[in-house]
Coordinates of C-alpha atoms in Angstrom, one line a residue:
M1 CA -67.6 20.1 0.9
T2 CA -70.7 18.4 2.1
S3 CA -70.6 17.3 5.8
L4 CA -70.3 13.8 7.0
T5 CA -70.5 14.3 10.3
P6 CA -73.6 12.1 11.8
R7 CA -76.7 13.1 13.9
A8 CA -76.4 11.4 17.5
D9 CA -78.9 8.7 16.4
E10 CA -76.3 8.2 12.8
P11 CA -74.2 6.3 12.4
A12 CA -70.1 6.9 12.0
D13 CA -68.7 6.7 8.7
Y14 CA -65.9 4.2 10.0
D15 CA -65.6 2.8 13.6
V16 CA -61.7 4.2 14.1
L17 CA -59.9 6.3 11.6
V18 CA -56.0 5.9 12.1
V19 CA -54.1 9.0 11.0
G20 CA -51.0 7.7 9.6
G21 CA -49.4 4.6 8.0
G22 CA -46.3 3.8 9.9
P23 CA -45.9 0.8 11.9
A24 CA -48.0 1.5 14.9
G25 CA -50.7 2.7 12.8
L26 CA -51.0 0.0 9.8
S27 CA -50.2 -2.6 12.9
A28 CA -53.4 -1.1 14.6
A29 CA -55.0 -1.3 11.5
L30 CA -54.6 -4.8 10.3
N31 CA -55.6 -5.7 14.3
L32 CA -58.6 -3.9 13.7
G33 CA -59.1 -5.5 10.6
R34 CA -59.3 -8.7 12.0
A35 CA -62.0 -7.5 14.6
L36 CA -64.4 -7.0 12.3
A37 CA -63.8 -2.7 12.4
R38 CA -64.6 -0.6 9.9
V39 CA -61.4 0.7 9.5
L40 CA -59.6 4.5 7.7
V41 CA -55.8 4.9 7.0
I42 CA -55.4 8.4 6.3
D43 CA -51.2 8.2 5.2
A44 CA -49.1 11.3 4.5
D45 CA -47.4 8.6 3.4
R46 CA -44.1 11.4 4.4
P47 CA -42.5 8.8 7.1
R48 CA -39.7 9.8 9.3
N49 CA -37.5 7.7 8.2
A50 CA -37.8 7.8 5.0
A51 CA -33.6 8.5 4.1
T52 CA -33.4 5.5 5.5
L53 CA -32.2 2.9 3.8
R54 CA -32.7 -0.5 5.4
S55 CA -34.2 -1.0 9.0
H56 CA -32.9 -3.2 11.9
G57 CA -34.5 -5.1 15.4
F58 CA -37.2 -6.1 13.8
L59 CA -38.1 -9.7 14.0
T60 CA -37.7 -11.1 10.7
R61 CA -37.8 -8.1 8.8
D62 CA -33.6 -7.3 10.1
G63 CA -32.3 -5.6 7.1
I64 CA -35.2 -4.6 5.9
P65 CA -36.0 -1.0 3.6
P66 CA -38.6 0.7 5.6
Q67 CA -40.8 1.4 2.4
E68 CA -40.5 -2.4 1.6
L69 CA -42.1 -2.7 5.0
R70 CA -44.7 -0.9 4.3
R71 CA -45.6 -1.7 1.0
L72 CA -45.7 -5.7 2.5
A73 CA -48.3 -4.4 5.2
R74 CA -50.8 -2.4 3.1
A75 CA -50.8 -6.0 0.7
E76 CA -51.2 -7.4 4.0
L77 CA -54.0 -5.2 4.6
A78 CA -55.6 -5.7 1.1
A79 CA -57.0 -8.9 2.5
Y80 CA -59.2 -7.2 4.7
P81 CA -62.4 -5.5 3.3
N82 CA -63.5 -3.9 5.8
V83 CA -60.4 -1.6 5.9
E84 CA -59.6 0.7 3.6
V85 CA -56.1 3.2 3.2
R86 CA -55.6 6.2 1.4
S87 CA -52.1 6.5 1.0
R88 CA -51.3 10.5 0.7
T89 CA -54.0 11.7 1.7
R90 CA -53.7 14.0 4.6
V91 CA -56.5 14.7 7.6
A92 CA -56.8 18.7 7.2
A93 CA -58.6 18.8 10.5
L94 CA -60.2 16.5 13.3
R95 CA -62.7 17.6 15.6
P96 CA -65.4 16.5 18.2
A97 CA -69.1 15.4 16.1
A98 CA -71.6 14.1 17.6
G99 CA -71.0 10.1 18.5
G100 CA -67.5 10.4 17.4
F101 CA -64.8 12.7 15.4
A102 CA -65.6 14.4 12.1
A103 CA -62.3 14.5 10.0
D104 CA -61.3 16.4 7.0
I105 CA -59.0 14.8 4.3
G106 CA -57.5 14.6 0.8
R107 CA -56.2 16.8 -1.4
R108 CA -57.6 20.5 -1.5
E109 CA -59.3 19.7 -5.1
T110 CA -60.6 16.4 -3.9
E111 CA -61.3 17.7 0.7
A112 CA -64.5 15.2 1.7
T113 CA -65.4 14.9 5.1
V114 CA -65.7 11.1 7.2
T115 CA -66.4 10.8 10.8
A116 CA -65.3 8.3 13.2
R117 CA -66.7 6.9 16.1
T118 CA -62.6 6.9 18.1
T119 CA -59.7 8.0 15.7
L120 CA -55.9 6.3 16.6
L121 CA -53.2 9.0 15.9
A122 CA -50.1 7.6 14.4
T123 CA -48.8 10.8 13.2
G124 CA -45.3 9.9 13.8
L125 CA -43.3 13.1 14.9
R126 CA -41.8 15.9 12.3
E127 CA -37.6 15.6 12.7
T128 CA -35.6 18.6 12.1
L129 CA -31.9 17.4 11.6
P130 CA -29.3 20.2 13.1
D131 CA -28.1 23.0 10.5
V132 CA -24.4 21.3 9.3
P133 CA -23.6 21.9 5.9
N134 CA -24.0 19.1 3.1
L135 CA -25.8 16.6 6.2
R136 CA -28.2 15.2 4.3
G137 CA -25.7 14.0 2.2
Y138 CA -25.1 11.4 4.5
Y139 CA -28.1 10.9 6.4
G140 CA -29.5 7.2 6.4
M141 CA -26.2 6.1 4.6
S142 CA -23.5 6.9 7.3
L143 CA -25.3 9.1 9.6
F144 CA -27.9 7.9 11.5
S145 CA -29.9 8.7 14.4
C146 CA -31.2 5.6 16.4
A147 CA -28.5 3.9 18.5
A148 CA -30.2 1.0 18.5
C149 CA -31.4 0.4 15.4
D150 CA -28.3 1.2 13.2
A151 CA -24.9 1.0 15.8
W152 CA -24.0 -2.7 15.1
E153 CA -23.1 -2.1 11.2
L154 CA -20.3 1.2 12.6
Q155 CA -19.2 -1.2 15.9
G156 CA -15.5 -0.6 16.6
R157 CA -15.4 1.8 14.4
R158 CA -14.4 5.5 14.4
L159 CA -17.5 7.2 15.0
A160 CA -18.9 11.0 15.1
L161 CA -21.9 12.0 17.4
I162 CA -23.4 15.5 15.9
G163 CA -26.2 17.7 18.3
E164 CA -26.9 20.5 20.3
T165 CA -29.4 19.2 22.5
A166 CA -28.9 19.4 26.3
D167 CA -28.6 14.8 26.7
L168 CA -25.2 14.9 23.7
A169 CA -24.3 13.3 26.3
N170 CA -26.3 10.8 28.0
R171 CA -26.8 9.6 24.3
A172 CA -23.1 10.1 24.0
R173 CA -21.8 7.2 27.2
L174 CA -25.2 5.0 24.8
I175 CA -23.0 4.9 21.5
G176 CA -19.8 4.1 24.1
R177 CA -20.8 1.3 24.0
W178 CA -20.5 -0.1 20.6
T179 CA -17.2 1.7 20.1
E180 CA -13.6 3.2 21.8
N181 CA -13.4 5.5 19.7
L182 CA -15.9 8.6 19.5
A183 CA -16.3 12.5 19.0
V184 CA -19.1 14.2 20.2
F185 CA -19.7 17.4 18.1
T186 CA -21.8 20.0 19.6
H187 CA -22.0 22.8 16.5
G188 CA -20.5 25.8 18.5
A189 CA -24.2 25.0 21.2
D190 CA -23.6 24.7 24.3
S191 CA -25.1 21.7 24.8
V192 CA -22.5 19.5 27.0
T193 CA -21.5 20.9 30.1
P194 CA -18.0 21.2 31.7
D195 CA -19.2 18.5 34.1
E196 CA -20.6 16.2 31.7
E197 CA -17.3 17.0 29.3
A198 CA -15.0 15.7 32.0
A199 CA -16.9 12.4 32.2
L200 CA -17.3 11.6 29.1
A201 CA -12.3 12.5 28.7
A202 CA -12.4 10.1 31.4
V203 CA -14.2 7.0 29.4
G204 CA -12.3 8.7 26.5
I205 CA -15.0 10.5 24.8
S206 CA -13.8 13.6 22.7
V207 CA -16.2 17.0 22.6
H208 CA -15.5 19.5 19.7
R209 CA -17.0 23.0 20.7
A210 CA -16.8 24.7 17.9
P211 CA -18.7 24.9 14.6
I212 CA -19.0 22.2 11.9
A213 CA -18.0 24.0 8.6
E214 CA -18.1 20.8 6.2
L215 CA -18.5 17.3 6.4
V216 CA -16.1 15.7 4.3
G217 CA -16.8 11.9 2.5
D218 CA -17.6 10.7 -0.8
R219 CA -21.2 9.1 -1.6
G220 CA -22.7 9.1 1.7
Q221 CA -19.9 7.4 3.3
L222 CA -18.1 10.1 5.7
E223 CA -14.6 10.5 6.1
A224 CA -14.0 13.3 8.0
I225 CA -15.2 16.6 10.0
R226 CA -13.7 19.6 9.4
L227 CA -14.4 22.6 11.8
A228 CA -14.7 25.9 11.0
D229 CA -11.1 26.6 13.9
G230 CA -10.0 24.5 11.2
T231 CA -9.2 21.3 12.9
A232 CA -10.2 18.3 10.9
V233 CA -11.1 14.8 12.7
G234 CA -11.8 11.8 11.3
V235 CA -14.9 9.6 11.4
D236 CA -16.2 6.5 9.4
G237 CA -20.0 7.1 10.3
G238 CA -21.8 8.1 13.7
F239 CA -24.8 9.6 14.3
V240 CA -26.4 13.0 14.6
R241 CA -29.4 14.4 17.3
P242 CA -32.1 15.6 15.5
E243 CA -35.3 17.7 17.3
W244 CA -38.1 16.3 16.8
D245 CA -41.5 17.7 17.3
T246 CA -44.9 16.3 16.6
T247 CA -47.7 17.6 14.0
L248 CA -51.1 17.8 15.6
A249 CA -51.8 21.1 14.2
F250 CA -54.9 19.3 12.8
L251 CA -56.5 19.9 15.4
D252 CA -59.6 21.4 15.6
G253 CA -61.1 22.2 18.9
I254 CA -59.3 18.9 20.4
T255 CA -56.4 19.6 23.4
P256 CA -54.6 16.3 24.6
A257 CA -52.6 16.9 27.3
T258 CA -48.6 16.2 25.9
D259 CA -45.8 16.7 28.1
D260 CA -43.2 18.7 27.6
A261 CA -42.3 17.9 24.3
G262 CA -45.2 18.0 22.9
H263 CA -45.5 13.8 22.8
L264 CA -49.6 12.8 23.4
L265 CA -49.7 11.4 27.2
T266 CA -51.4 8.1 27.3
D267 CA -51.8 5.5 30.0
R268 CA -50.4 2.3 29.6
S269 CA -53.9 1.5 27.1
G270 CA -52.8 4.7 24.7
R271 CA -55.9 6.2 25.8
T272 CA -55.1 10.0 26.1
D273 CA -57.8 12.1 27.8
V274 CA -59.8 13.2 25.3
P275 CA -62.7 10.0 25.7
G276 CA -62.6 8.1 21.7
L277 CA -59.3 9.6 21.4
Y278 CA -56.1 7.2 21.4
A279 CA -52.4 7.5 20.7
A280 CA -48.9 4.6 19.2
G281 CA -45.6 5.5 18.1
D282 CA -43.6 8.7 18.3
A283 CA -46.4 10.5 18.9
A284 CA -46.8 9.7 21.6
A285 CA -44.6 9.2 25.0
P286 CA -41.9 8.9 25.4
G287 CA -41.1 9.6 22.0
P288 CA -39.3 8.0 18.8
Q289 CA -38.5 3.7 19.3
Q290 CA -38.0 1.0 17.2
L291 CA -40.2 0.3 14.8
I292 CA -41.0 -3.2 16.1
V293 CA -42.0 -1.2 19.0
A294 CA -44.5 0.9 17.4
A295 CA -45.9 -2.1 16.1
G296 CA -46.4 -3.6 19.6
A297 CA -47.3 -0.3 20.3
G298 CA -50.7 -0.2 17.3
A299 CA -51.3 -3.9 18.0
R300 CA -52.0 -3.3 21.5
V301 CA -53.9 0.2 21.6
A302 CA -56.6 -1.9 18.5
A303 CA -57.2 -4.7 21.2
V304 CA -57.8 -1.6 23.9
I305 CA -59.9 0.4 21.0
V306 CA -61.8 -3.5 20.5
H307 CA -62.5 -4.1 23.9
D308 CA -63.3 0.1 25.5
S309 CA -66.0 -0.2 22.2
I310 CA -67.9 -3.3 24.0
G311 CA -67.2 -1.7 27.8
I312 CA -65.3 -3.9 28.9
A313 CA -62.3 -4.6 31.0
T314 CA -58.6 -4.9 29.2
A315 CA -57.8 -7.7 30.0
H316 CA -54.1 -7.5 29.1

């Protein structure tokens, strides 16, 4: 592999390398492109919401399939010759280099190295669902992970919340805003304390602690949850609480600060504690967020990168 790492007096290939082609990365690329920056977007094309048929809460695009939103964004970027998007491509390694960063990108057979003065990490998160039999058959169709995104369509129905994490009771209280018939399933995990269970029961939310034996339904429509103790609970859909982790193993010699959950810590403008390294979207604290919030974060960090590049204070 031929290294393109510049000497201190050599120009970089790009002004900004954007790692990740979701709403945060694509929004940042659009705004950076309009500011005349030379931008390279690297997108592995493995979005966290790949199973979602419709995304909601994005002004003017409510109900759009996530893949269509990405397609439209890429079509808009094609109008900017200074913005390059490489799809189905990965960053194998990102490391410091003279004057910025060097990244090994591509597939094994076509891997190359590019350089950039600054880098924006918009890699999103990797999602792990509870190990519940046939859960994937309903995920994105009648089981979802984001109440703000999908609860409107399920309002007033018999809903389930499946999860094994310590925040399950709080999530149940939130989902209870859209229904008076909610059942929590811990799948055998000790994720709801007795005090929390009592508080949930006081507002009509039941807690089932037995492991889940089977999800019952047809063609993605959930109809019941059958437990290992033989109990069957009728439901019309609901929510699942995944566990998320950042995909930052490609960072080589770069150790930005993270919170306890592994999300990148930034200032209010998206700067990490590594000079020239920024973050936006789900990879940045506090973690998972709506598409429109991620896109807004990408737009903001783009303005910050431009301002920082010429040494002026961010005005907004």
